[in-house]
CSV table of C-alpha atoms and ligand atoms in Angstrom, one decimal:
chain,number,residue,atom,x,y,z
A,231,MET,CA,111.1,77.0,111.9
A,232,GLN,CA,109.9,76.5,108.3
A,233,ASN,CA,112.1,78.1,105.6
A,234,LEU,CA,110.1,81.0,104.2
A,235,LYS,CA,112.9,82.7,102.3
A,236,TRP,CA,111.5,85.2,99.7
A,237,ASP,CA,112.7,84.8,96.1
A,238,ARG,CA,115.6,87.0,94.9
A,239,PRO,CA,113.7,89.5,92.7
A,240,THR,CA,111.3,90.2,95.6
A,241,ARG,CA,114.3,90.6,98.0
A,242,LEU,CA,116.1,93.0,95.7
A,243,LEU,CA,112.9,95.1,95.0
A,244,HIS,CA,112.2,95.2,98.7
A,245,LEU,CA,115.7,96.4,99.5
A,246,GLY,CA,115.1,99.1,96.9
A,247,LEU,CA,111.9,100.1,98.6
A,248,VAL,CA,113.4,100.2,102.1
A,249,THR,CA,116.4,102.3,101.1
A,250,THR,CA,114.7,104.8,98.8
A,251,VAL,CA,111.6,105.3,101.0
A,252,SER,CA,113.5,105.5,104.3
A,253,VAL,CA,115.9,108.1,102.7
A,254,GLN,CA,112.9,110.1,101.5
A,255,LEU,CA,111.2,110.2,104.9
A,256,LEU,CA,114.4,111.3,106.6
A,257,LEU,CA,115.2,114.0,104.1
A,258,SER,CA,111.7,115.4,104.5
A,259,LEU,CA,112.5,116.2,108.1
A,260,VAL,CA,115.2,118.7,107.0
A,261,MET,CA,114.4,119.9,103.4
A,262,LYS,CA,112.2,122.9,102.4
A,263,ALA,CA,110.6,123.0,99.0
A,264,PRO,CA,110.9,126.4,97.2
A,265,GLY,CA,108.3,128.9,98.5
A,266,ALA,CA,107.8,132.5,99.5
A,267,ARG,CA,110.9,132.8,101.8
A,268,ALA,CA,114.6,132.1,101.2
A,269,HIS,CA,115.9,128.8,102.5
A,270,THR,CA,119.2,127.7,103.9
A,271,ALA,CA,121.7,125.8,101.6
A,272,LEU,CA,121.0,122.6,103.5
A,273,GLU,CA,117.2,122.9,103.0
A,274,VAL,CA,117.7,123.5,99.3
A,275,PHE,CA,120.2,120.7,98.9
A,276,THR,CA,118.1,118.1,100.8
A,277,TYR,CA,115.0,119.1,98.7
A,278,GLN,CA,117.0,118.5,95.5
A,279,VAL,CA,118.1,115.1,96.7
A,280,HIS,CA,114.4,114.3,97.7
A,281,ARG,CA,113.4,115.1,94.1
A,282,TYR,CA,115.8,112.7,92.5
A,283,ILE,CA,115.7,109.9,95.0
A,284,GLY,CA,111.9,110.3,94.7
A,285,LEU,CA,112.1,109.4,91.0
A,286,VAL,CA,114.2,106.3,91.8
A,287,ALA,CA,111.6,105.3,94.4
A,288,LEU,CA,108.8,105.8,91.8
A,289,ALA,CA,110.7,103.5,89.4
A,290,VAL,CA,111.2,100.8,92.1
A,291,VAL,CA,107.5,101.0,93.1
A,292,LEU,CA,106.4,100.6,89.5
A,293,LEU,CA,108.8,97.7,88.9
A,294,HIS,CA,107.4,96.1,92.1
A,295,TRP,CA,103.9,96.3,90.7
A,296,VAL,CA,105.0,94.7,87.4
A,297,TRP,CA,106.7,91.9,89.5
A,298,SER,CA,103.7,91.5,91.8
A,299,VAL,CA,101.2,91.2,88.9
A,300,THR,CA,103.4,88.8,86.8
A,301,THR,CA,105.0,86.5,89.4
A,302,ARG,CA,103.4,83.2,90.5
A,303,GLY,CA,105.6,83.2,93.6
A,304,ARG,CA,104.9,84.4,97.1
A,305,ALA,CA,105.0,88.1,96.3
A,306,THR,CA,102.0,87.8,93.9
A,307,VAL,CA,99.4,90.5,94.1
A,308,ARG,CA,96.9,87.8,95.1
A,309,ASN,CA,98.7,87.6,98.4
A,310,LEU,CA,98.7,91.4,98.8
A,311,PHE,CA,94.9,91.9,98.3
A,312,PRO,CA,92.2,89.3,99.2
A,313,THR,CA,90.4,89.0,95.8
A,314,THR,CA,88.6,85.7,96.4
A,315,ALA,CA,85.8,84.9,98.9
A,316,GLN,CA,88.1,82.3,100.5
A,317,GLN,CA,90.9,84.8,101.1
A,318,ARG,CA,88.5,87.4,102.5
A,319,THR,CA,87.1,84.7,104.9
A,320,ARG,CA,90.7,84.0,106.0
A,321,VAL,CA,91.4,87.8,106.6
A,322,MET,CA,88.2,88.1,108.7
A,323,THR,CA,89.0,85.0,110.7
A,324,GLU,CA,92.5,86.2,111.4
A,325,LEU,CA,91.2,89.7,112.4
A,326,ARG,CA,88.8,88.1,114.8
A,327,GLY,CA,91.6,86.0,116.2
A,328,MET,CA,93.8,89.1,116.7
A,329,PHE,CA,91.1,90.5,119.1
A,330,ALA,CA,91.6,87.2,121.1
A,331,LYS,CA,95.4,87.8,121.1
A,332,GLN,CA,96.1,85.1,118.4
A,333,ILE,CA,98.9,86.1,116.0
A,334,PRO,CA,98.0,85.7,112.3
A,335,ASP,CA,99.4,82.6,110.5
A,336,SER,CA,102.6,83.6,108.8
A,337,ALA,CA,103.5,80.1,107.5
A,338,THR,CA,101.3,80.6,104.5
A,339,ALA,CA,101.4,83.9,102.5
A,340,GLY,CA,98.4,86.3,102.3
A,341,GLY,CA,95.9,86.8,105.0
A,342,VAL,CA,96.1,89.9,107.3
A,343,THR,CA,99.9,90.1,106.9
A,344,GLY,CA,99.7,90.1,103.1
A,345,LEU,CA,96.9,92.7,103.2
A,346,VAL,CA,99.0,95.1,105.4
A,347,HIS,CA,101.9,94.8,103.0
A,348,GLY,CA,99.4,95.5,100.1
A,349,LEU,CA,98.1,98.6,101.9
A,350,GLY,CA,101.7,99.8,102.6
A,351,LEU,CA,102.6,99.4,98.9
A,352,LEU,CA,99.5,101.3,97.9
A,353,ALA,CA,100.4,104.2,100.3
A,354,VAL,CA,104.0,104.3,98.9
A,355,THR,CA,102.6,104.2,95.4
A,356,ALA,CA,100.3,107.2,95.9
A,357,VAL,CA,103.1,109.3,97.5
A,358,ALA,CA,105.6,108.4,94.8
A,359,LEU,CA,103.1,109.1,92.0
A,360,THR,CA,102.1,112.5,93.4
A,361,GLY,CA,105.8,113.2,93.9
A,362,GLY,CA,106.4,112.4,90.3
A,363,VAL,CA,103.9,115.1,89.2
A,364,LEU,CA,105.4,117.5,91.7
A,365,PHE,CA,108.8,116.9,90.1
A,366,VAL,CA,107.5,118.5,87.0
A,367,TRP,CA,105.1,121.1,88.5
A,368,TRP,CA,106.8,122.5,91.6
A,369,PRO,CA,108.7,125.7,90.5
A,370,GLU,CA,112.4,126.0,91.1
A,371,ILE,CA,112.0,129.5,92.4
A,372,GLY,CA,109.1,131.2,94.1
A,373,LYS,CA,105.7,130.0,95.3
A,374,PRO,CA,103.8,127.2,93.5
A,375,ASP,CA,100.4,127.9,92.0
A,376,ALA,CA,97.2,126.9,93.9
A,377,LEU,CA,96.8,123.5,92.1
A,378,THR,CA,100.5,122.6,92.7
A,379,HIS,CA,100.2,123.7,96.3
A,380,THR,CA,97.1,121.5,96.8
A,381,LEU,CA,98.9,118.5,95.2
A,382,GLY,CA,101.8,119.2,97.7
A,383,ASP,CA,99.3,119.1,100.5
A,384,VAL,CA,97.9,115.7,99.2
A,385,HIS,CA,101.5,114.4,98.9
A,386,SER,CA,102.3,115.5,102.5
A,387,ALA,CA,99.0,114.1,103.9
A,388,LEU,CA,99.5,110.7,102.2
A,389,SER,CA,103.1,110.6,103.4
A,390,ASN,CA,101.7,110.3,107.0
A,391,PHE,CA,100.4,106.8,106.0
A,392,VAL,CA,103.9,105.9,104.7
A,393,TRP,CA,105.4,107.1,108.1
A,394,ALA,CA,102.9,105.0,110.0
A,395,TYR,CA,103.6,101.9,107.8
A,396,TRP,CA,107.3,102.4,108.0
A,397,ILE,CA,107.3,102.6,111.8
A,398,ALA,CA,104.7,99.7,112.3
A,399,HIS,CA,105.9,97.4,109.6
A,400,GLY,CA,109.6,97.9,110.3
A,401,GLY,CA,108.9,97.7,114.1
A,402,ILE,CA,107.1,94.4,113.8
A,403,ALA,CA,109.9,93.0,111.6
A,404,LEU,CA,112.4,93.9,114.2
A,405,LEU,CA,110.2,92.5,117.0
A,406,HIS,CA,110.0,89.1,115.1
A,407,HIS,CA,113.8,89.2,114.8
A,408,TYR,CA,114.3,89.7,118.6
A,409,LEU,CA,111.7,87.0,119.3
A,410,GLY,CA,114.1,84.7,117.4
A,411,HIS,CA,112.0,84.3,114.2
A,412,ASP,CA,113.7,84.2,110.7
A,413,THR,CA,111.4,86.9,109.3
A,414,LEU,CA,114.1,89.5,108.7
A,415,ARG,CA,116.7,87.0,107.5
A,416,ASN,CA,114.2,85.6,105.0
A,417,MET,CA,113.7,89.0,103.4
A,418,PHE,CA,117.1,90.5,103.7
A,419,VAL,CA,119.5,87.6,103.0
A,420,LEU,CA,121.8,88.4,100.1
A,421,GLU,CA,122.4,84.8,98.8
A,422,ARG,CA,121.9,84.1,95.1
A,423,ASN,CA,118.8,81.9,95.3
B,66,LIG,C1,108.4,107.5,97.5
B,66,LIG,C2,108.7,108.8,97.3
B,66,LIG,C3,108.5,109.9,98.2
B,66,LIG,C4,108.3,110.0,99.6
B,66,LIG,C5,108.2,108.8,100.5
B,66,LIG,C6,108.1,111.4,99.9
B,66,LIG,C7,107.8,111.8,101.2
B,66,LIG,C8,107.7,113.1,101.6
B,66,LIG,C9,107.4,113.6,102.9
B,66,LIG,C10,107.4,112.7,104.2
B,66,LIG,C11,107.2,114.9,102.8
B,66,LIG,C12,107.0,115.9,104.0
B,66,LIG,C13,105.6,116.1,104.3
B,66,LIG,C14,105.4,117.1,105.5
B,66,LIG,O1,106.2,117.1,106.4
B,66,LIG,O2,104.3,117.8,105.4
B,66,LIG,C15,107.4,115.3,101.5
B,66,LIG,C16,107.2,116.6,101.0
B,66,LIG,C17,107.4,117.0,99.7
B,66,LIG,N1,107.8,116.2,98.7
B,66,LIG,FE1,108.1,114.2,98.7
B,66,LIG,N2,108.2,112.1,98.8
B,66,LIG,C18,108.5,111.3,97.7
B,66,LIG,C19,108.7,111.7,96.4
B,66,LIG,C20,108.8,113.0,96.0
B,66,LIG,C21,109.2,113.5,94.7
B,66,LIG,C22,109.6,112.6,93.5
B,66,LIG,C23,109.1,114.8,94.6
B,66,LIG,C24,109.4,115.7,93.4
B,66,LIG,C25,109.6,117.0,93.4
B,66,LIG,C26,108.6,115.3,95.9
B,66,LIG,C27,108.4,116.6,96.3
B,66,LIG,C28,107.9,117.0,97.5
B,66,LIG,C29,107.6,118.4,97.8
B,66,LIG,C30,107.5,119.6,96.9
B,66,LIG,C31,107.2,118.4,99.2
B,66,LIG,C32,106.7,119.6,100.0
B,66,LIG,C33,105.3,119.6,99.9
B,66,LIG,C34,104.6,120.8,100.6
B,66,LIG,O3,105.4,121.4,101.4
B,66,LIG,O4,103.4,121.0,100.4
B,66,LIG,N3,108.5,114.1,96.8
B,66,LIG,N4,107.6,114.2,100.7
B,67,LIG,C1,108.3,101.8,103.7
B,67,LIG,C2,109.1,101.0,103.1
B,67,LIG,C3,108.7,99.5,102.9
B,67,LIG,C4,107.8,99.0,102.1
B,67,LIG,C5,107.0,99.8,101.0
B,67,LIG,C6,107.8,97.6,102.3
B,67,LIG,C7,106.9,96.7,101.6
B,67,LIG,C8,106.9,95.4,101.9
B,67,LIG,C9,106.1,94.4,101.1
B,67,LIG,C10,105.1,94.8,100.0
B,67,LIG,C11,106.3,93.2,101.6
B,67,LIG,C12,105.7,91.9,101.1
B,67,LIG,C13,106.6,91.2,100.1
B,67,LIG,C14,106.5,91.8,98.8
B,67,LIG,O1,105.4,91.5,98.1
B,67,LIG,O2,107.4,92.5,98.3
B,67,LIG,C15,107.2,93.3,102.7
B,67,LIG,C16,107.7,92.3,103.5
B,67,LIG,C17,108.6,92.4,104.5
B,67,LIG,N1,109.3,93.6,104.9
B,67,LIG,FE1,108.9,95.4,104.2
B,67,LIG,N2,108.6,97.3,103.4
B,67,LIG,C18,109.2,98.5,103.8
B,67,LIG,C19,110.1,98.6,104.8
B,67,LIG,C20,110.6,97.6,105.6
B,67,LIG,C21,111.6,97.8,106.7
B,67,LIG,C22,112.2,99.1,107.1
B,67,LIG,C23,111.8,96.5,107.2
B,67,LIG,C24,112.7,96.1,108.3
B,67,LIG,C25,113.1,96.8,109.3
B,67,LIG,C26,111.0,95.6,106.4
B,67,LIG,C27,110.9,94.2,106.6
B,67,LIG,C28,110.1,93.3,105.9
B,67,LIG,C29,110.1,91.9,106.2
B,67,LIG,C30,110.9,91.1,107.2
B,67,LIG,C31,109.2,91.3,105.3
B,67,LIG,C32,108.7,89.9,105.2
B,67,LIG,C33,107.5,89.7,106.1
B,67,LIG,C34,107.0,88.3,106.1
B,67,LIG,O3,107.8,87.3,106.0
B,67,LIG,O4,105.8,88.2,106.3
B,67,LIG,N3,110.3,96.3,105.5
B,67,LIG,N4,107.6,94.7,102.9
């Protein structure tokens, strides 16, 4: 199979995304944000960890955007979102092909695969940004005000897209691996170049 190894900055940023976002999702299953009733020590502790890992996640997401916008390599924002008519035609052709059980072309970057990665990055960005505001607004003790509560609801609602992406994107990556493709290795290899 053709060598499609991602460049080192992209691999490091992706590792940052995978670790911080996965930890955030798992913590959310245990933690409880301060509210009307008293919480257990574990609920309080995991919420505090969620606050700070969330800030690290936000920093990684913002760095990824700076990288995507500035790089001329494979991780360029042009491969995440089809901005030209030619790219949009390719996405439509691949989507039609998928209904006929044809797997999108992964030998060249962009297309449906790139767009799915772009949408995943957008979902994570929205959750990390709302989380960043909650970091400042959500009270340490007692119930949040109405606006903060609504922002918490928006954060929670958007996090469902991150769960969906995490399961589907991670699942497809593992599927590639078990089908004998180099997809996982190309993204997670820790060599220098
Ligand atoms: C990429 C970063 C983040 C991810 C993936 C994430 C994910 C989640 C998830 C999955 C939930 C649970 C939603 C539910 O079960 O309804 C949640 C809740 C919450 N998160 Fe985050 N979060 C992130 C960053 C942050 C940050 C930085 C803060 C800062 C305080 C934060 C504060 C909260 C609060 C207050 C809730 C509870 C909201 C409510 O109950 O209405 N999150 N988050
Ligand atoms: C929710 C957290 C994740 C986010 C936001 C994310 C985001 C991305 C993005 C944006 C790309 C395209 C490359 C780039 O521009 O950086 C990508 C590629 C990739 N991701 Fe993730 N990812 C996440 C989790 C995972 C997990 C858990 C796995 C593995 C189990 C994984 C495996 C891969 C692989 C193998 C590629 C390369 C795909 C290809 O060659 O077409 N990712 N990811």
